[in-house]
Structure formats: C-alpha cells, structure tokens
PDB file of C-alpha atoms in Angstrom:
ATOM      1  CA  MET A   1       0.000   0.000   0.000  1.00  0.00           C
ATOM      2  CA  THR A   2       1.047   3.550  -0.653  1.00  0.00           C
ATOM      3  CA  ARG A   3       1.816   5.879   2.217  1.00  0.00           C
ATOM      4  CA  HIS A   4       0.501   9.435   1.950  1.00  0.00           C
ATOM      5  CA  ILE A   5       2.121  12.060   4.135  1.00  0.00           C
ATOM      6  CA  ILE A   6      -0.311  14.524   5.715  1.00  0.00           C
ATOM      7  CA  HIS A   7       0.737  18.109   6.420  1.00  0.00           C
ATOM      8  CA  THR A   8      -1.091  21.262   7.439  1.00  0.00           C
ATOM      9  CA  ASP A   9       0.026  24.703   8.532  1.00  0.00           C
ATOM     10  CA  GLN A  10      -2.975  24.700  10.905  1.00  0.00           C
ATOM     11  CA  ALA A  11      -1.049  22.439  13.308  1.00  0.00           C
ATOM     12  CA  PRO A  12       2.514  22.686  14.610  1.00  0.00           C
ATOM     13  CA  ARG A  13       5.161  21.549  12.160  1.00  0.00           C
ATOM     14  CA  ALA A  14       7.149  18.467  13.088  1.00  0.00           C
ATOM     15  CA  ILE A  15       9.961  19.233  15.536  1.00  0.00           C
ATOM     16  CA  GLY A  16      11.859  16.080  14.673  1.00  0.00           C
ATOM     17  CA  THR A  17      12.166  13.321  12.145  1.00  0.00           C
ATOM     18  CA  TYR A  18       8.474  12.529  11.723  1.00  0.00           C
ATOM     19  CA  SER A  19       5.390  13.565   9.767  1.00  0.00           C
ATOM     20  CA  GLN A  20       2.270  15.157  11.254  1.00  0.00           C
ATOM     21  CA  ALA A  21       0.359  12.112  10.015  1.00  0.00           C
ATOM     22  CA  VAL A  22       0.658   9.227   7.596  1.00  0.00           C
ATOM     23  CA  ARG A  23      -2.241   7.670   5.720  1.00  0.00           C
ATOM     24  CA  VAL A  24      -2.103   4.057   4.587  1.00  0.00           C
ATOM     25  CA  GLY A  25      -5.295   2.913   2.914  1.00  0.00           C
ATOM     26  CA  GLU A  26      -8.165   4.216   5.038  1.00  0.00           C
ATOM     27  CA  THR A  27      -6.094   4.372   8.230  1.00  0.00           C
ATOM     28  CA  VAL A  28      -4.397   7.595   9.326  1.00  0.00           C
ATOM     29  CA  TYR A  29      -1.750   7.604  12.039  1.00  0.00           C
ATOM     30  CA  LEU A  30      -1.610  11.017  13.721  1.00  0.00           C
ATOM     31  CA  SER A  31       1.700  11.823  15.400  1.00  0.00           C
ATOM     32  CA  GLY A  32       1.833  13.059  18.948  1.00  0.00           C
ATOM     33  CA  GLN A  33       0.733  16.632  19.478  1.00  0.00           C
ATOM     34  CA  ILE A  34       1.831  18.806  22.363  1.00  0.00           C
ATOM     35  CA  PRO A  35       0.181  22.169  23.099  1.00  0.00           C
ATOM     36  CA  LEU A  36       2.201  24.197  20.609  1.00  0.00           C
ATOM     37  CA  VAL A  37       0.607  27.177  18.898  1.00  0.00           C
ATOM     38  CA  PRO A  38       1.182  26.553  15.160  1.00  0.00           C
ATOM     39  CA  GLU A  39       2.006  30.162  14.309  1.00  0.00           C
ATOM     40  CA  THR A  40       4.645  30.615  17.016  1.00  0.00           C
ATOM     41  CA  MET A  41       5.742  27.026  17.752  1.00  0.00           C
ATOM     42  CA  GLU A  42       5.636  28.007  21.438  1.00  0.00           C
ATOM     43  CA  LEU A  43       3.611  26.340  24.182  1.00  0.00           C
ATOM     44  CA  VAL A  44       0.158  27.835  24.576  1.00  0.00           C
ATOM     45  CA  GLU A  45      -0.144  30.265  27.445  1.00  0.00           C
ATOM     46  CA  GLY A  46      -2.530  29.432  30.240  1.00  0.00           C
ATOM     47  CA  ASP A  47      -3.461  26.624  32.543  1.00  0.00           C
ATOM     48  CA  MET A  48      -3.704  22.869  31.999  1.00  0.00           C
ATOM     49  CA  GLU A  49      -7.116  23.208  30.390  1.00  0.00           C
ATOM     50  CA  ALA A  50      -5.615  25.543  27.772  1.00  0.00           C
ATOM     51  CA  GLN A  51      -2.909  22.946  27.076  1.00  0.00           C
ATOM     52  CA  ILE A  52      -5.439  20.137  26.660  1.00  0.00           C
ATOM     53  CA  ARG A  53      -7.623  22.235  24.345  1.00  0.00           C
ATOM     54  CA  ARG A  54      -4.620  23.207  22.224  1.00  0.00           C
ATOM     55  CA  VAL A  55      -3.666  19.549  21.811  1.00  0.00           C
ATOM     56  CA  PHE A  56      -7.201  18.640  20.706  1.00  0.00           C
ATOM     57  CA  ASP A  57      -7.247  21.620  18.331  1.00  0.00           C
ATOM     58  CA  ASN A  58      -3.933  20.478  16.831  1.00  0.00           C
ATOM     59  CA  LEU A  59      -5.184  16.905  16.411  1.00  0.00           C
ATOM     60  CA  ARG A  60      -8.392  18.197  14.820  1.00  0.00           C
ATOM     61  CA  ALA A  61      -6.381  20.281  12.335  1.00  0.00           C
ATOM     62  CA  VAL A  62      -4.305  17.276  11.281  1.00  0.00           C
ATOM     63  CA  ALA A  63      -7.435  15.104  11.037  1.00  0.00           C
ATOM     64  CA  ARG A  64      -9.036  17.701   8.754  1.00  0.00           C
ATOM     65  CA  ALA A  65      -5.918  17.829   6.590  1.00  0.00           C
ATOM     66  CA  ALA A  66      -6.387  14.086   6.084  1.00  0.00           C
ATOM     67  CA  ASN A  67     -10.043  14.663   5.107  1.00  0.00           C
ATOM     68  CA  GLY A  68     -11.241  13.330   8.428  1.00  0.00           C
ATOM     69  CA  ARG A  69     -12.552  14.557  11.736  1.00  0.00           C
ATOM     70  CA  LEU A  70     -12.145  13.674  15.380  1.00  0.00           C
ATOM     71  CA  ALA A  71     -15.235  11.456  15.135  1.00  0.00           C
ATOM     72  CA  ASP A  72     -13.131   9.200  12.865  1.00  0.00           C
ATOM     73  CA  VAL A  73     -10.565   8.579  15.624  1.00  0.00           C
ATOM     74  CA  VAL A  74     -10.659   4.958  16.774  1.00  0.00           C
ATOM     75  CA  LYS A  75      -7.717   5.065  19.214  1.00  0.00           C
ATOM     76  CA  LEU A  76      -6.401   7.933  21.319  1.00  0.00           C
ATOM     77  CA  ASN A  77      -3.310   7.836  23.521  1.00  0.00           C
ATOM     78  CA  VAL A  78      -2.955  10.486  26.230  1.00  0.00           C
ATOM     79  CA  PHE A  79       0.407  11.123  27.881  1.00  0.00           C
ATOM     80  CA  LEU A  80       0.396  13.202  31.072  1.00  0.00           C
ATOM     81  CA  THR A  81       3.197  14.296  33.357  1.00  0.00           C
ATOM     82  CA  ASP A  82       0.605  14.311  36.174  1.00  0.00           C
ATOM     83  CA  LEU A  83      -2.200  11.741  36.034  1.00  0.00           C
ATOM     84  CA  GLY A  84      -4.094  13.984  38.437  1.00  0.00           C
ATOM     85  CA  HIS A  85      -5.075  15.958  35.331  1.00  0.00           C
ATOM     86  CA  PHE A  86      -6.942  12.982  33.866  1.00  0.00           C
ATOM     87  CA  PRO A  87     -10.400  14.139  35.058  1.00  0.00           C
ATOM     88  CA  LEU A  88      -9.792  17.434  33.232  1.00  0.00           C
ATOM     89  CA  VAL A  89      -8.841  15.508  30.076  1.00  0.00           C
ATOM     90  CA  ASN A  90     -12.184  13.679  30.330  1.00  0.00           C
ATOM     91  CA  GLN A  91     -14.079  16.933  30.820  1.00  0.00           C
ATOM     92  CA  VAL A  92     -12.496  18.688  27.840  1.00  0.00           C
ATOM     93  CA  MET A  93     -12.574  15.566  25.664  1.00  0.00           C
ATOM     94  CA  ALA A  94     -16.359  15.424  26.060  1.00  0.00           C
ATOM     95  CA  GLU A  95     -16.516  18.765  24.205  1.00  0.00           C
ATOM     96  CA  TYR A  96     -14.492  17.446  21.247  1.00  0.00           C
ATOM     97  CA  PHE A  97     -15.849  13.884  20.944  1.00  0.00           C
ATOM     98  CA  GLU A  98     -19.280  12.257  20.936  1.00  0.00           C
ATOM     99  CA  GLU A  99     -20.284   8.679  21.596  1.00  0.00           C
ATOM    100  CA  PRO A 100     -19.175   6.220  20.503  1.00  0.00           C
ATOM    101  CA  TYR A 101     -15.867   7.363  21.974  1.00  0.00           C
ATOM    102  CA  PRO A 102     -12.554   6.034  20.672  1.00  0.00           C
ATOM    103  CA  ALA A 103     -10.567   3.433  22.524  1.00  0.00           C
ATOM    104  CA  ARG A 104      -8.096   5.234  24.757  1.00  0.00           C
ATOM    105  CA  ALA A 105      -5.050   4.834  26.967  1.00  0.00           C
ATOM    106  CA  ALA A 106      -3.748   7.275  29.554  1.00  0.00           C
ATOM    107  CA  ILE A 107      -0.079   7.005  30.381  1.00  0.00           C
ATOM    108  CA  GLY A 108       1.845   8.826  33.091  1.00  0.00           C
ATOM    109  CA  VAL A 109       5.259   9.989  31.899  1.00  0.00           C
ATOM    110  CA  ALA A 110       8.205  11.721  33.555  1.00  0.00           C
ATOM    111  CA  ALA A 111       8.608  14.430  30.918  1.00  0.00           C
ATOM    112  CA  LEU A 112       7.412  15.564  27.490  1.00  0.00           C
ATOM    113  CA  PRO A 113       9.036  17.652  24.738  1.00  0.00           C
ATOM    114  CA  LYS A 114       9.449  21.387  25.381  1.00  0.00           C
ATOM    115  CA  GLY A 115       8.215  20.995  28.961  1.00  0.00           C
ATOM    116  CA  ALA A 116       4.635  20.249  27.904  1.00  0.00           C
ATOM    117  CA  GLU A 117       2.375  18.575  30.462  1.00  0.00           C
ATOM    118  CA  VAL A 118       0.223  16.706  27.923  1.00  0.00           C
ATOM    119  CA  GLU A 119       0.703  14.971  24.577  1.00  0.00           C
ATOM    120  CA  MET A 120      -1.745  12.934  22.529  1.00  0.00           C
ATOM    121  CA  ASP A 121      -1.537  10.808  19.406  1.00  0.00           C
ATOM    122  CA  ALA A 122      -4.312   9.041  17.558  1.00  0.00           C
ATOM    123  CA  VAL A 123      -5.311   6.499  14.926  1.00  0.00           C
ATOM    124  CA  MET A 124      -8.135   7.469  12.607  1.00  0.00           C
ATOM    125  CA  VAL A 125     -10.048   5.297  10.133  1.00  0.00           C
ATOM    126  CA  LEU A 126     -11.781   7.020   7.230  1.00  0.00           C
ATOM    127  CA  ASP A 127     -14.813   5.835   5.293  1.00  0.00           C
ATOM    128  CA  ASP A 128     -14.353   5.105   1.599  1.00  0.00           C
TER     129      ASP A 128
END
C-alpha cells in the first residue's frame, strides 16, 4: 500500500524526524501533538485546560488535513506528566468527541518535549 504524508500549517510543524500524520489505505496515524501554537511554535499560554484544548485543536487540524474529523478517531493515547489531570482531560474531551468514543489509553510519563504537560496521538479510520 502507498503511504501518503499529511501536512497542514494549521497544526505545529514536526519538531523532529516525523510527519504530522501518515495515511495508509483508510487508516491515518496522527503523530503526537503537544500544546504548541502553530504560528509561534511556542507552548500555549494558560493553565492545563488551555494545554489540553490546544492539543485537541492540533489533532483536529491534522485530522481535517487528512479529510477526516475527530469522530473518525478509533484510538487515542494520552500522555500526562501528572495523572491527576486525567479528570480534566475527560471533561475537555467530552466537548471534542461524541459517543461512541474512541478506545483510549492514559499514560503517566516523567517528561514531554518542550516541557509540555500533555501529549496525545491518535489512529483514525476514514470511510471510503
């Protein structure tokens, strides 16, 4: 199968040796997003809720660039430097997703790039 690289200026550019997303067939693998503002490539200002929203906004932008939407996400991985923020992730996620929700994992990590407190990646499956 052919791999199609997905890119959008509406989400942060890759800060390493990876693509924002890769589509193979009807499956799109969205790379991890931290709460970077695309225009400045700096962490969003504000509290943890602002960081979580920025990550979802970045994922949504990449999903759209792949001709999808967050409703097409079948698997979401959430990485947090403090698992105490998980209830806030649930609260904000409910504003971005509807049932049926994607499968999900929440992983506590020691550190994330650029000092971010949250990162998420996703797998999306598109309809023909």
